[in-house]
C-alpha positions as CSV (number, residue, x, y, z in Angstrom):
1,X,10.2,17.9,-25.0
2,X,7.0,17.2,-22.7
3,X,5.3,13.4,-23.5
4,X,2.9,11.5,-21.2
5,X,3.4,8.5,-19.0
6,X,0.6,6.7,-17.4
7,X,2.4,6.2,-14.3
8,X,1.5,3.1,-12.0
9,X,4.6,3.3,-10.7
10,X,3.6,5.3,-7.6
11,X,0.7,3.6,-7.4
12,X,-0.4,1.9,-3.9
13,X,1.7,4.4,-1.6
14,X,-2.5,4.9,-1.2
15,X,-1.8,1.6,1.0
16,X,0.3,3.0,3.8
17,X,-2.3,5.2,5.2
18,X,-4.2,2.5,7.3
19,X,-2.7,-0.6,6.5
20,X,-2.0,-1.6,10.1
21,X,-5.7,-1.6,10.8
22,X,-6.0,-4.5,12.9
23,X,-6.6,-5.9,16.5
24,X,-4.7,-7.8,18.8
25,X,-6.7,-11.5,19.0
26,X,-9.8,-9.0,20.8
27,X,-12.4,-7.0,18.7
28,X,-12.9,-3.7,18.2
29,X,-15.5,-3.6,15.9
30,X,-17.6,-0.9,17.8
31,X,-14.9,1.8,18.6
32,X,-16.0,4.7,19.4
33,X,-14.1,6.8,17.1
34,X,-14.6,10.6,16.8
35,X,-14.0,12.4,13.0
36,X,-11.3,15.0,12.1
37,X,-10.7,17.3,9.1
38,X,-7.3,18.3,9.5
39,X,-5.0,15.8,8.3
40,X,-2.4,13.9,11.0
41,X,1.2,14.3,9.9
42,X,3.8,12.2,11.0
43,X,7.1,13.3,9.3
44,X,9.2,10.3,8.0
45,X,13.2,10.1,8.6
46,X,15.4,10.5,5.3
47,X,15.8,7.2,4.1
48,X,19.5,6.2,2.6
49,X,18.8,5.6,-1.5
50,X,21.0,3.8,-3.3
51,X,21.4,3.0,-6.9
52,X,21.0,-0.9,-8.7
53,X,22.2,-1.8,-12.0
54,X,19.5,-1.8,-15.0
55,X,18.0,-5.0,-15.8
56,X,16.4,-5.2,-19.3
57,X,14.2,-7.9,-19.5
58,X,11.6,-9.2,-22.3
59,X,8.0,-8.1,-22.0
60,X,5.5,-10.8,-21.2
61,X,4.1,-12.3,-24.4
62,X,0.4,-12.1,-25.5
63,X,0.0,-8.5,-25.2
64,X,-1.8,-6.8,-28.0
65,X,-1.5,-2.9,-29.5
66,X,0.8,-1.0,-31.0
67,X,4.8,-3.1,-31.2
68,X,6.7,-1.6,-28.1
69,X,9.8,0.8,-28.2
70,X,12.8,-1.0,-28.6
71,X,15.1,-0.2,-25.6
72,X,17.7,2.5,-25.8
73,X,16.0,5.2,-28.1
74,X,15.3,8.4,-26.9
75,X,11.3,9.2,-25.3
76,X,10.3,11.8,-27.6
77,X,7.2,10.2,-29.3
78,X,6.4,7.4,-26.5
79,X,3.9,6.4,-24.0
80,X,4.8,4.6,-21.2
81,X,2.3,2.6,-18.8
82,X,3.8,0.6,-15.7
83,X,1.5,-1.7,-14.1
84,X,1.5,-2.9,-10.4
85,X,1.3,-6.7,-10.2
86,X,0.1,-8.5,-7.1
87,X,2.7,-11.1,-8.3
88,X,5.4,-13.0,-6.2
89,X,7.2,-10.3,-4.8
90,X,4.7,-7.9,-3.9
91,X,4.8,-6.3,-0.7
92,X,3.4,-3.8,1.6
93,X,4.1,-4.2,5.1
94,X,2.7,-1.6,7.9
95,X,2.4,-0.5,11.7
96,X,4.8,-2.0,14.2
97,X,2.9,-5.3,15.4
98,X,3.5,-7.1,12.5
99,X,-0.7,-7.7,12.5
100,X,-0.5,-5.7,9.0
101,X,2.4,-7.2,7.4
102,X,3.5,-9.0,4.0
103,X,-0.2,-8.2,2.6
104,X,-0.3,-8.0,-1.3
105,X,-0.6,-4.8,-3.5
106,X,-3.9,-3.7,-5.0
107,X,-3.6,-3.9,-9.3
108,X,-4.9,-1.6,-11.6
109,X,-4.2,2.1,-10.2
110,X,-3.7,4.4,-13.1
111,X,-1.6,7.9,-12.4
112,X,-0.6,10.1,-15.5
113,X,2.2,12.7,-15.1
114,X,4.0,14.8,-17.9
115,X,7.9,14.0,-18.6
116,X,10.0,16.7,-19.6
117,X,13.0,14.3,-21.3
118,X,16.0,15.8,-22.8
119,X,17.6,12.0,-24.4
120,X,16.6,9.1,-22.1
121,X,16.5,11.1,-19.1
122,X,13.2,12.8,-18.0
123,X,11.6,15.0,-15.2
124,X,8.7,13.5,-13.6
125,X,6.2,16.9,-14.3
126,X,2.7,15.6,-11.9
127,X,1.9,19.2,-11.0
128,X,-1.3,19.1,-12.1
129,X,-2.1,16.1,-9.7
130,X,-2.1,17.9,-6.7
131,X,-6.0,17.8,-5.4
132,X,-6.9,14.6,-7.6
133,X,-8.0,11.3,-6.8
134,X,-5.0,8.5,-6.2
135,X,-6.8,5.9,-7.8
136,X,-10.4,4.0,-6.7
137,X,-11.3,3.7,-3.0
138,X,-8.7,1.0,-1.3
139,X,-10.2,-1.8,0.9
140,X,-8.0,-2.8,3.6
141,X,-9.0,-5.4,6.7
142,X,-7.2,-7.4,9.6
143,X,-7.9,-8.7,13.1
144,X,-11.5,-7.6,12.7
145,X,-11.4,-4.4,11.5
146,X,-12.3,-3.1,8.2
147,X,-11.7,0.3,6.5
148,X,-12.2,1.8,3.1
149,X,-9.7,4.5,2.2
150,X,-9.8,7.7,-0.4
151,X,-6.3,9.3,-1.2
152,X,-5.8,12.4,-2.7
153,X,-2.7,13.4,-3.8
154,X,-1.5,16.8,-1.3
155,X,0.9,18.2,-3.6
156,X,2.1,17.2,-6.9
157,X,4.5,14.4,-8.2
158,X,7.8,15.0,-9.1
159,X,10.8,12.8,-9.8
160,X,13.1,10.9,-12.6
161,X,12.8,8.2,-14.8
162,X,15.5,7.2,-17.6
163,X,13.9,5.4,-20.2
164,X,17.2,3.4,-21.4
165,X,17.4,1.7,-18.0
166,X,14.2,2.1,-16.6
167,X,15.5,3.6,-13.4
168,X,13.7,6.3,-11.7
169,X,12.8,7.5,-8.6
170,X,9.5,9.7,-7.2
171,X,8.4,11.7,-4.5
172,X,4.5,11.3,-3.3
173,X,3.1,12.9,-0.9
174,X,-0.9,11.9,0.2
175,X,-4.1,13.1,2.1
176,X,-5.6,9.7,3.0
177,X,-9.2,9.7,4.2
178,X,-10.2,6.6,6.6
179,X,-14.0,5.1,6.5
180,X,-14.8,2.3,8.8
181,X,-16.9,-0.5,7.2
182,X,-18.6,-2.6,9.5
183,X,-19.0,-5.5,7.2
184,X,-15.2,-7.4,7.3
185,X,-15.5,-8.6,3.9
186,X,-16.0,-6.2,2.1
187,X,-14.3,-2.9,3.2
188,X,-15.9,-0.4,0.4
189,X,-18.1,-0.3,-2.2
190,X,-17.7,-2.6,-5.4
191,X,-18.1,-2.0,-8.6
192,X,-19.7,-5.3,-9.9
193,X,-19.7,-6.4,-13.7
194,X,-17.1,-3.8,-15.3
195,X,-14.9,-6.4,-17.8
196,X,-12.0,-3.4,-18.4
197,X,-10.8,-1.6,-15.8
198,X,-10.0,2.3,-16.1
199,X,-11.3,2.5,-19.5
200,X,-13.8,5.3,-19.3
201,X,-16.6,3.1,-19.5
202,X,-18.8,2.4,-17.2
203,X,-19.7,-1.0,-17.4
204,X,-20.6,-1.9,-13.9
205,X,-23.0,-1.1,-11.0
206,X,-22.0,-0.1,-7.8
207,X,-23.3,-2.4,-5.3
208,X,-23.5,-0.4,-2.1
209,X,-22.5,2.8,-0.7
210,X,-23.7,7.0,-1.9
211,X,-23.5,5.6,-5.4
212,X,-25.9,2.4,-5.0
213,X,-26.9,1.5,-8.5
214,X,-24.9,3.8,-10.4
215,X,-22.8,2.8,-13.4
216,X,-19.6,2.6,-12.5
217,X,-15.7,2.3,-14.0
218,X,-13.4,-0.2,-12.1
219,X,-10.1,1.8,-11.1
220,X,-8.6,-0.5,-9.2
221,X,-8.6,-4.3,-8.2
222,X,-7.9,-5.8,-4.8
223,X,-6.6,-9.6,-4.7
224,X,-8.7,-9.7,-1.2
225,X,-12.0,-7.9,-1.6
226,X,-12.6,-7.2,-5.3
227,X,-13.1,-4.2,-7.9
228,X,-13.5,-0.5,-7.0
229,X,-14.5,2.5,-8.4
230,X,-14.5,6.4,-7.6
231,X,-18.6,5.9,-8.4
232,X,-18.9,3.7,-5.9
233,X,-18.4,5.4,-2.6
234,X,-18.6,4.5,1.1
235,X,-21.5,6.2,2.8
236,X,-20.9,8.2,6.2
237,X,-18.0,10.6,7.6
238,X,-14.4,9.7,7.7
239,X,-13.0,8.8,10.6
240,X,-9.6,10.8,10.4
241,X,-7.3,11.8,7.3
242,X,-3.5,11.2,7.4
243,X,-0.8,12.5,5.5
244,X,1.7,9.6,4.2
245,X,5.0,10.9,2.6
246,X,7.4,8.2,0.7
247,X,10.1,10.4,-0.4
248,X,11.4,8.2,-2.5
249,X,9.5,5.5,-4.0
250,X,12.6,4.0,-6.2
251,X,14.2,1.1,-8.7
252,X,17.5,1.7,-6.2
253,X,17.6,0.3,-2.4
254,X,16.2,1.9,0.5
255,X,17.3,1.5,4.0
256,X,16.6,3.2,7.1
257,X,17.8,2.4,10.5
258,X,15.9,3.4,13.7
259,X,17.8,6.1,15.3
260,X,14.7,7.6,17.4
261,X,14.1,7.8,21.4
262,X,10.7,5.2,21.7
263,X,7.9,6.9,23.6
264,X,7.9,4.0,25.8
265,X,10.4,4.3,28.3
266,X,10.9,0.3,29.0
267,X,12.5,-0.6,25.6
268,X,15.9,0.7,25.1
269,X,15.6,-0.1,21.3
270,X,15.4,3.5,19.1
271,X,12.4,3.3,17.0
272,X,12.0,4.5,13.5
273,X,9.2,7.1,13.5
274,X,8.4,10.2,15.3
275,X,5.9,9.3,18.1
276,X,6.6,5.5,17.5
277,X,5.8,3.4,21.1
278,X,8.1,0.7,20.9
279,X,10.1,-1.5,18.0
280,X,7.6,-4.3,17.8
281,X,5.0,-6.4,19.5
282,X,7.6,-9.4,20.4
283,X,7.4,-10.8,23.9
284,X,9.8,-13.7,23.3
285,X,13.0,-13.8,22.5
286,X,14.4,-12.1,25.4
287,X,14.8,-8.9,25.8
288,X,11.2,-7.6,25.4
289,X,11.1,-5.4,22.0
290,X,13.5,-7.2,20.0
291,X,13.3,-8.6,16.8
292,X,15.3,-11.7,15.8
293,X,16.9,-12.4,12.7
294,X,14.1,-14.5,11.5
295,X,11.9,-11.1,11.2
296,X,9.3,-13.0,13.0
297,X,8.4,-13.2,16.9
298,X,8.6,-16.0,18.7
299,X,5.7,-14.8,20.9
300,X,3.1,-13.8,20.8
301,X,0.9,-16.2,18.2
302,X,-2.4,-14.8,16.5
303,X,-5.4,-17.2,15.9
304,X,-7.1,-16.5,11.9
305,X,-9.3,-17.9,9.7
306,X,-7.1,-19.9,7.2
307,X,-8.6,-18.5,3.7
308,X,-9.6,-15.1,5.3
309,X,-6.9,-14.3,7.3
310,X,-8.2,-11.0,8.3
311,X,-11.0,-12.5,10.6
312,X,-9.3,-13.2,14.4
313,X,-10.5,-16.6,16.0
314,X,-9.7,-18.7,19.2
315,X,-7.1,-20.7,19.1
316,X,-8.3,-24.7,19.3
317,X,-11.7,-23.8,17.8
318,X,-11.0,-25.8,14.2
319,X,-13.8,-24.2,12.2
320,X,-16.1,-23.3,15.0
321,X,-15.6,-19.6,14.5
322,X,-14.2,-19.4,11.1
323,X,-16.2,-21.7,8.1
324,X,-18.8,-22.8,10.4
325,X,-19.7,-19.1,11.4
326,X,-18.5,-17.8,8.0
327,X,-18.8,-20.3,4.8
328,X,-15.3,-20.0,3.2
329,X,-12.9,-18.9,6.0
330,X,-11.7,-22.3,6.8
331,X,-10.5,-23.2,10.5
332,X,-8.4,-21.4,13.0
333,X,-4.8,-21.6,12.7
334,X,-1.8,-20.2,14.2
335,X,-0.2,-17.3,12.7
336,X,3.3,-16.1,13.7
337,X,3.9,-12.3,14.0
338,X,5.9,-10.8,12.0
339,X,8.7,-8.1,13.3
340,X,11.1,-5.3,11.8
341,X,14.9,-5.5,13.1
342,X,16.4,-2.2,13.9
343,X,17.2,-1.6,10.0
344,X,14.7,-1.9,7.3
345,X,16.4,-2.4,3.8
346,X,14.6,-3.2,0.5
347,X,15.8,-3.2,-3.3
348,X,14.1,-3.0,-6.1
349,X,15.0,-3.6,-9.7
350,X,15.1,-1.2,-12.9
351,X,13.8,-2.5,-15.8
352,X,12.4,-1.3,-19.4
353,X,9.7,-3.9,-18.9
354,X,9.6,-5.0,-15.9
355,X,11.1,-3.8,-12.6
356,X,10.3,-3.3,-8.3
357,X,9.6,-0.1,-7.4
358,X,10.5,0.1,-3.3
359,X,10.1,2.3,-0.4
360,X,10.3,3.3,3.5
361,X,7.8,5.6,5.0
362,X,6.0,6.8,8.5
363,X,2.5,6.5,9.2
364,X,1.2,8.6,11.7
365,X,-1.5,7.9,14.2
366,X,-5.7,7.8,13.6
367,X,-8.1,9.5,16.0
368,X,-9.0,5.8,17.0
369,X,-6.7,5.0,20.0
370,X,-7.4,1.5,19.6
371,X,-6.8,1.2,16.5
372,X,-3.2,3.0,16.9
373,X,-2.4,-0.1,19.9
374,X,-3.0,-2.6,17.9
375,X,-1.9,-1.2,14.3
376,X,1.3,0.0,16.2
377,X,0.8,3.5,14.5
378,X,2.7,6.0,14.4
379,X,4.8,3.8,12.8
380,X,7.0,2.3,10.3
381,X,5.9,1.3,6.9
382,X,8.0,-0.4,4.0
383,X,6.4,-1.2,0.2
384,X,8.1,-3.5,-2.9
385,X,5.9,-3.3,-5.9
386,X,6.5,-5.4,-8.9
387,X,5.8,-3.4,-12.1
388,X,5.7,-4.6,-15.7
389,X,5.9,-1.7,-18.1
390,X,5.4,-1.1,-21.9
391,X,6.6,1.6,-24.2
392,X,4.8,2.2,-27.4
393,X,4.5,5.2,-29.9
394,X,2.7,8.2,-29.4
């Protein structure tokens, strides 16, 4: 029989799209960038999925509503929402510099899709998707450069999810449109003074953008820049829309290994994505291109602002050009660069209540050359999103 699950368990795949926006310690903030409509594919290699034994663990206490579904009985007659944390363990990591890596996932993004479930095990049924908004506007900034991004889903969701375990698996695949904000700190529009979010009210008014003033409905809340809203936003033309595929997004492990020719002949390391440059930005260890163990270069060093990491400072300055310049940033300090070896692996966890959701996917390039050198696009992207999820009665 056919039931609904409010889905956030493919949320913030919206995330891949420009996540590796970022410089290189030199600004860009006046790129000239020229606007496309036809979205930028890159396709992604066939990651290897395995599965992970279910893990039913306790729901967090406090919550209020209806008592949820004991695990082990059949879906008929159950909701189910999942919600993406930005908890210990969240992860989204983009773009082969490392600039864009280890950021935290954006909370609140609500997806519905219908479940056709015969027992515990259902087919994920988000047909009727394709075309619709993936949750609010997503901010996204680092090394200087700030961008607000729309995603709408290109074709509809489909998948599996047993309800006894809590296992399942999807397969998303976006249109993500790319706005540049010229003001750092705040990426796109907010939706100020909305208590609930994605409760159909709107309690809040949109504080800038094509929807200035207008009530608004928070969708979706990031941990960096705040609350936003599909009424609040940015004003202007995109800059370029990009099709991101993550085929699957999944409770099981995902692990790719670069098998691709680099498009720059001087590294002999493969590379993950079609069109990718070269493996990484590492300069040190020896050979040039490769990634130690560690997962982080040894060279090069960035310079940020301690408590806004996505503004890019001069080494040796203290607070010159971070809290002095910016109240709140705190000083300059030295920020190792992250790296992917040659195989990307990631596991997540089923759960009833609370699980990981996990994936590998490609990003492909923007219509901002700049922006592709120092985001290291077309390139890889990897995501681990901690979900808690409750069932409860129709």
């Amino acid at each position: 029989m056919k039931w609904q699950s409010t889905c956030l368990a493919l949320a913030l795949v919206a995330t891949f799209a420009i996540a590796g926006c970022g410089q290189d310690n030199s600004r860009h903030e006046n790129d000239n960038i020229s606007a496309t409509s036809t979205p930028v594919r890159t396709n992604t290699p066939t990651p290897i999925v395995t599965s992970v034994p279910p893990t039913l663990t306790p729901a967090s206490p406090g919550g209020t509503g209806p008592t949820p579904t004991p695990s082990g009985t059949v879906c008929e007659s159950d909701h189910m929402t999942l919600t993406i944390t930005s908890a210990a363990g969240s992860d989204l990591s983009t773009g082969w510099t490392g600039i864009s890596h280890h950021k935290p996932a954006i909370e609140q993004t609500q997806v519905t899709v219908n479940l056709d479930c015969t027992g515990n095990d259902c087919v994920v049924d988000g047909a009727a998707l394709k075309g619709q908004n993936f949750g609010s506007p997503l901010p996204l900034a680092a090394g200087g450069v700030a961008v607000c991004v729309l995603n709408t889903f290109r074709e509809g969701v489909t998948g599996t999810y047993n309800c006894a375990s809590g296992c399942g698996e999807s397969a998303t695949q976006l249109t993500s449109a790319v706005f540049q904000s010229q003001v750092l700190e705040k990426p796109c529009p907010l939706c100020v003074g909305d208590a609930t979010p994605n409760d159909g009210v709107k309690g809040g008014t949109c504080d800038s953008g094509t929807g200035k003033g207008a009530a608004c409905d928070v969708g979706g809340i990031s941990p960096d820049f705040g609350s936003t809203s599909n009424d609040c936003l940015p004003s202007g033309s995109d800059i370029g829309k990009l099709t991101i595929d993550i085929t699957p997004l999944t409770t099981g492990t995902v692990t790719q290994t670069a098998s691709l020719t680099c498009g720059s002949s001087r590294f002999g390391n493969t590379c993950f994505c079609p069109g990718q440059d070269r493996p990484d930005a590492c300069i040190a260890p020896s050979p040039e291109g490769t990634c130690p163990a560690s997962g982080i270069c040894d060279d090069p060093v960035d310079g940020n602002c301690s408590t806004q990491t996505f503004r890019v400072c001069d080494l040796g300055t203290g607070t010159e050009q971070c809290d002095q310049a910016f109240p709140g940033s705190g000083e300059c300090q030295v920020f190792s660069r992250p790296c992917f070896s040659d195989t990307i692996s990631r596991t997540g966890q089923c759960g009833t209540q609370n699980g990981t959701l996990v994936g590998f996917f490609c990003i492909p390039a923007t219509t901002a050359p700049a922006i592709n050198t120092v985001s290291g696009l077309p390139g890889p992207g990897v995501v681990s999103l901690p979900v808690s999820s409750v069932r409860r009665p129709r």
